[in-house]
């Protein structure tokens, strides 16, 4: 017999909705627990089975925490502005407003089928005016604080997507979305000064409980380097050439200088005879992307004709330009030390420049540390010590300073696209730029008929002439026509959930103070240097502005693995290995799908889908069902008022303990295994004890909430199993029982060992062979066979 999952699931979803079981209300008498999923962008394809994997995991935690007395906030919403929605609209020719609305409705329908315990009254969508009003307001705060500025910058322009992309959206020179080529073009853009927060974004990683690799990813992206800036005199010029180095200890080995082709001094110091070569080189370099420049196999460059003076040994050294030196990092100029830097070494070899060893320790180029040579007064001193000494010397002689550099660049924040938040900015012919006050927000996104981006990078909003024209108190201005990137709305949505209906503020101070920070945040690792960094940045800006009370938004972070197709490959339409959750739920029920998604393996691992697997999970639930009910509808109860045997009772307590601990440590697959063991035991003993089954329904509730509610209600449980206090266990009953068994060698007793029911043969053999009489008896003979009965005997047959 198989239960009618569709009816049962609908029934309980309706129950939770009408009873508002999961509505979260601030309550200072209860400890709070905020558990958050990365909200999805509502794609037209609907949910992918990868979505509910993470959502089920957080739902288990949310449901469990409620029964442990926590006031749980578990919200859901939609990241609805941005490229994917707009691209879909362009493909289909249907306005993004319409397609996004449809996609959201479909997502909501699907999410509801899973029985997730969201507080639906807090649902938000980033493309709604009542939400983006506050995204715009946050932008005005950034602007007021000087953290938003406009500048002409070389940007990542993606011709295929017809848009600029943030550095975080470019992977290996291609767009993260779609893998289209990206080129560098100068354009006027809005930037956010995330670099002002580099040090705090780095340091505060110590405050949060995140996966090590994610922290490392952010650290690497922020890229802090400590060293010095040093001024080199230029022969025949009064200008000085300033360089940044992390290795001042190698300064005696500097045999040439390299400056970026865009460096402002290039024109000035290039001699007439070198002019042609230098200009040609500059032109070639301007056509390359930053990535190309950094991964160039062969070094290229041109000599400027000028010379610098090494301030430490007064040697005259040539100044070159080369594209491996980037204008956007450090000072855009380096002292080249070919003996100890690989790129400088290649360059020196190519252009036959001298190579001098100044650090001992290995074959050149030697990039490690060691004692100094050829370095005057510093000979024999170690690298580390010399770095300190040289920086002091440089500072004393006023030819440089200690310096810290970050790889992190400012966040490119404007898009020449339609489907995003308009900037709350107006440009006046005389007065210049003005950020609009709160009373004038939201600046509504006008409904334009033509929302396609232009080839030239002009924003579609520029075509809405009436909208662009701004008039107030007789003054006429023009609205900014760029829109914000998709990552704007997602940089603060977690705050809005704590106070989603506030019409006067982005978030009420008391509300966010109570609920924040997020106690558990779950989402994909692909957001490491994008969303997860941006959200930390905005949180800190709002913290500094006194809007919020915490300076880190996400206390604990976990990444779920990917659900792969049954062929072990990433699910994709073209492969035909996509699993549609609608079909699975139709056939097996959402409880079975939830259990299977959690049973597949450890949460953080990538796991292939399996049809047998989902069937297995369903069979398990059917077995549970048949312990309680006689019929498919779950109306006729067949449990008895039986006591558990002593050993089953112990197993029940062990099960409560294990499920409790496993949920706490997010080890959901092992929690399910333990429940399966317990269910098997009830079948083995052929009992259907009512009390134990009530407890089982509680343990099962976070995983398979619908069937758990049905069991709970029909077995006489009070109210709803979703809010019943979590069962406790008797520690004494969870301890393993040790028994003493005889160890025989060829039938003759040689000693005894202490084992439990769970001890494996291998472990028992280890214990036995540690006994001297056993080793003696086995001396000179070979073990042929081992007869092991857990709890009874270990007989070793040897010849
Ligand atoms: C001399 C030297 C000797 C260097 C040596 C390294 C090894 P990170 O760690 O990435 O910060 N550099 C400085 N500015 C640069 C720029 N704009 N473009 C390309 N390279 C630049 O690297 C700092 C090192 O990278 C600096 O230290 C500089 O080379 C180079 F044995 O100075 B070094």
CSV table of N, CA and C and ligand atoms in Angstrom, one decimal, residues 225 244-247 250 324-326 329-330 332-335 337 340-341 343 407, ligand 1:
chain,number,residue,atom,x,y,z
A,225,UNK,N,48.5,43.5,-0.1
A,225,UNK,CA,50.0,43.3,-0.2
A,225,UNK,C,50.6,44.4,0.6
A,244,UNK,N,55.8,50.6,-6.6
A,244,UNK,CA,55.4,49.9,-5.4
A,244,UNK,C,56.0,48.5,-5.5
A,245,UNK,N,56.6,48.1,-4.4
A,245,UNK,CA,57.2,46.8,-4.3
A,245,UNK,C,56.9,46.1,-3.0
A,246,UNK,N,56.7,44.8,-3.1
A,246,UNK,CA,56.5,44.0,-1.8
A,246,UNK,C,57.9,43.4,-1.4
A,247,UNK,N,58.9,43.7,-2.2
A,247,UNK,CA,60.2,43.1,-1.9
A,247,UNK,C,61.3,44.2,-1.9
A,250,UNK,N,65.0,43.4,-2.3
A,250,UNK,CA,65.7,43.0,-3.5
A,250,UNK,C,66.2,44.3,-4.3
A,324,UNK,N,52.8,44.1,-19.0
A,324,UNK,CA,52.6,43.3,-17.8
A,324,UNK,C,52.5,44.1,-16.5
A,325,UNK,N,52.9,45.4,-16.7
A,325,UNK,CA,52.6,46.3,-15.5
A,325,UNK,C,51.3,47.0,-15.8
A,326,UNK,N,50.4,46.9,-14.8
A,326,UNK,CA,49.1,47.4,-14.9
A,326,UNK,C,49.0,48.8,-14.3
A,329,UNK,N,47.1,49.2,-10.6
A,329,UNK,CA,47.6,48.5,-9.4
A,329,UNK,C,48.8,49.2,-8.9
A,330,UNK,N,48.9,49.4,-7.6
A,330,UNK,CA,50.1,50.1,-7.0
A,330,UNK,C,50.3,51.5,-7.6
A,332,UNK,N,51.5,51.7,-10.8
A,332,UNK,CA,51.6,51.6,-12.3
A,332,UNK,C,53.1,51.6,-12.8
A,333,UNK,N,54.0,51.4,-11.8
A,333,UNK,CA,55.4,51.3,-12.2
A,333,UNK,C,56.1,50.4,-11.2
A,334,UNK,N,57.1,49.7,-11.7
A,334,UNK,CA,57.8,48.7,-10.9
A,334,UNK,C,59.3,48.9,-11.0
A,335,UNK,N,60.1,48.5,-10.0
A,335,UNK,CA,61.5,48.3,-10.1
A,335,UNK,C,61.6,46.8,-10.5
A,337,UNK,N,63.3,43.3,-10.9
A,337,UNK,CA,64.4,42.6,-10.3
A,337,UNK,C,64.5,41.2,-10.9
A,340,UNK,N,64.9,37.7,-9.2
A,340,UNK,CA,64.0,37.2,-8.2
A,340,UNK,C,62.6,37.3,-8.5
A,341,UNK,N,62.3,37.7,-9.7
A,341,UNK,CA,60.9,37.8,-10.1
A,341,UNK,C,60.7,37.2,-11.5
A,343,UNK,N,58.5,37.3,-14.0
A,343,UNK,CA,58.1,38.1,-15.1
A,343,UNK,C,59.3,39.0,-15.5
A,407,UNK,N,44.2,44.5,-4.1
A,407,UNK,CA,43.8,44.1,-5.5
A,407,UNK,C,42.4,44.6,-5.8
B,1,LIG,C1,60.2,44.3,-6.9
B,1,LIG,C2,60.2,42.8,-6.8
B,1,LIG,C3,61.2,41.9,-6.6
B,1,LIG,C4,58.8,42.4,-6.8
B,1,LIG,C5,60.9,40.6,-6.4
B,1,LIG,C6,58.5,41.1,-6.6
B,1,LIG,C7,59.5,40.2,-6.4
B,1,LIG,P1,51.6,41.5,-5.3
B,1,LIG,O1,52.1,40.5,-4.3
B,1,LIG,O2,50.7,41.0,-6.3
B,1,LIG,O3,51.1,42.8,-4.6
B,1,LIG,N1,54.1,45.1,-9.2
B,1,LIG,C8,53.8,46.2,-8.5
B,1,LIG,N2,52.9,47.0,-9.1
B,1,LIG,C9,52.6,46.3,-10.2
B,1,LIG,C10,51.7,46.6,-11.3
B,1,LIG,N3,51.1,47.8,-11.3
B,1,LIG,N4,51.6,45.8,-12.3
B,1,LIG,C11,52.3,44.6,-12.3
B,1,LIG,N5,53.2,44.3,-11.3
B,1,LIG,C12,53.3,45.1,-10.3
B,1,LIG,O4,52.9,41.9,-6.2
B,1,LIG,C13,53.6,43.0,-5.9
B,1,LIG,C14,54.8,43.0,-6.8
B,1,LIG,O5,54.3,43.0,-8.1
B,1,LIG,C15,55.7,44.1,-6.6
B,1,LIG,O6,56.9,43.8,-6.0
B,1,LIG,C16,56.1,44.5,-8.0
B,1,LIG,O7,57.3,43.7,-8.2
B,1,LIG,C17,55.0,44.0,-8.9
B,1,LIG,F1,61.8,39.7,-6.2
B,1,LIG,O8,58.9,44.7,-6.8
B,1,LIG,B1,58.0,43.6,-6.9
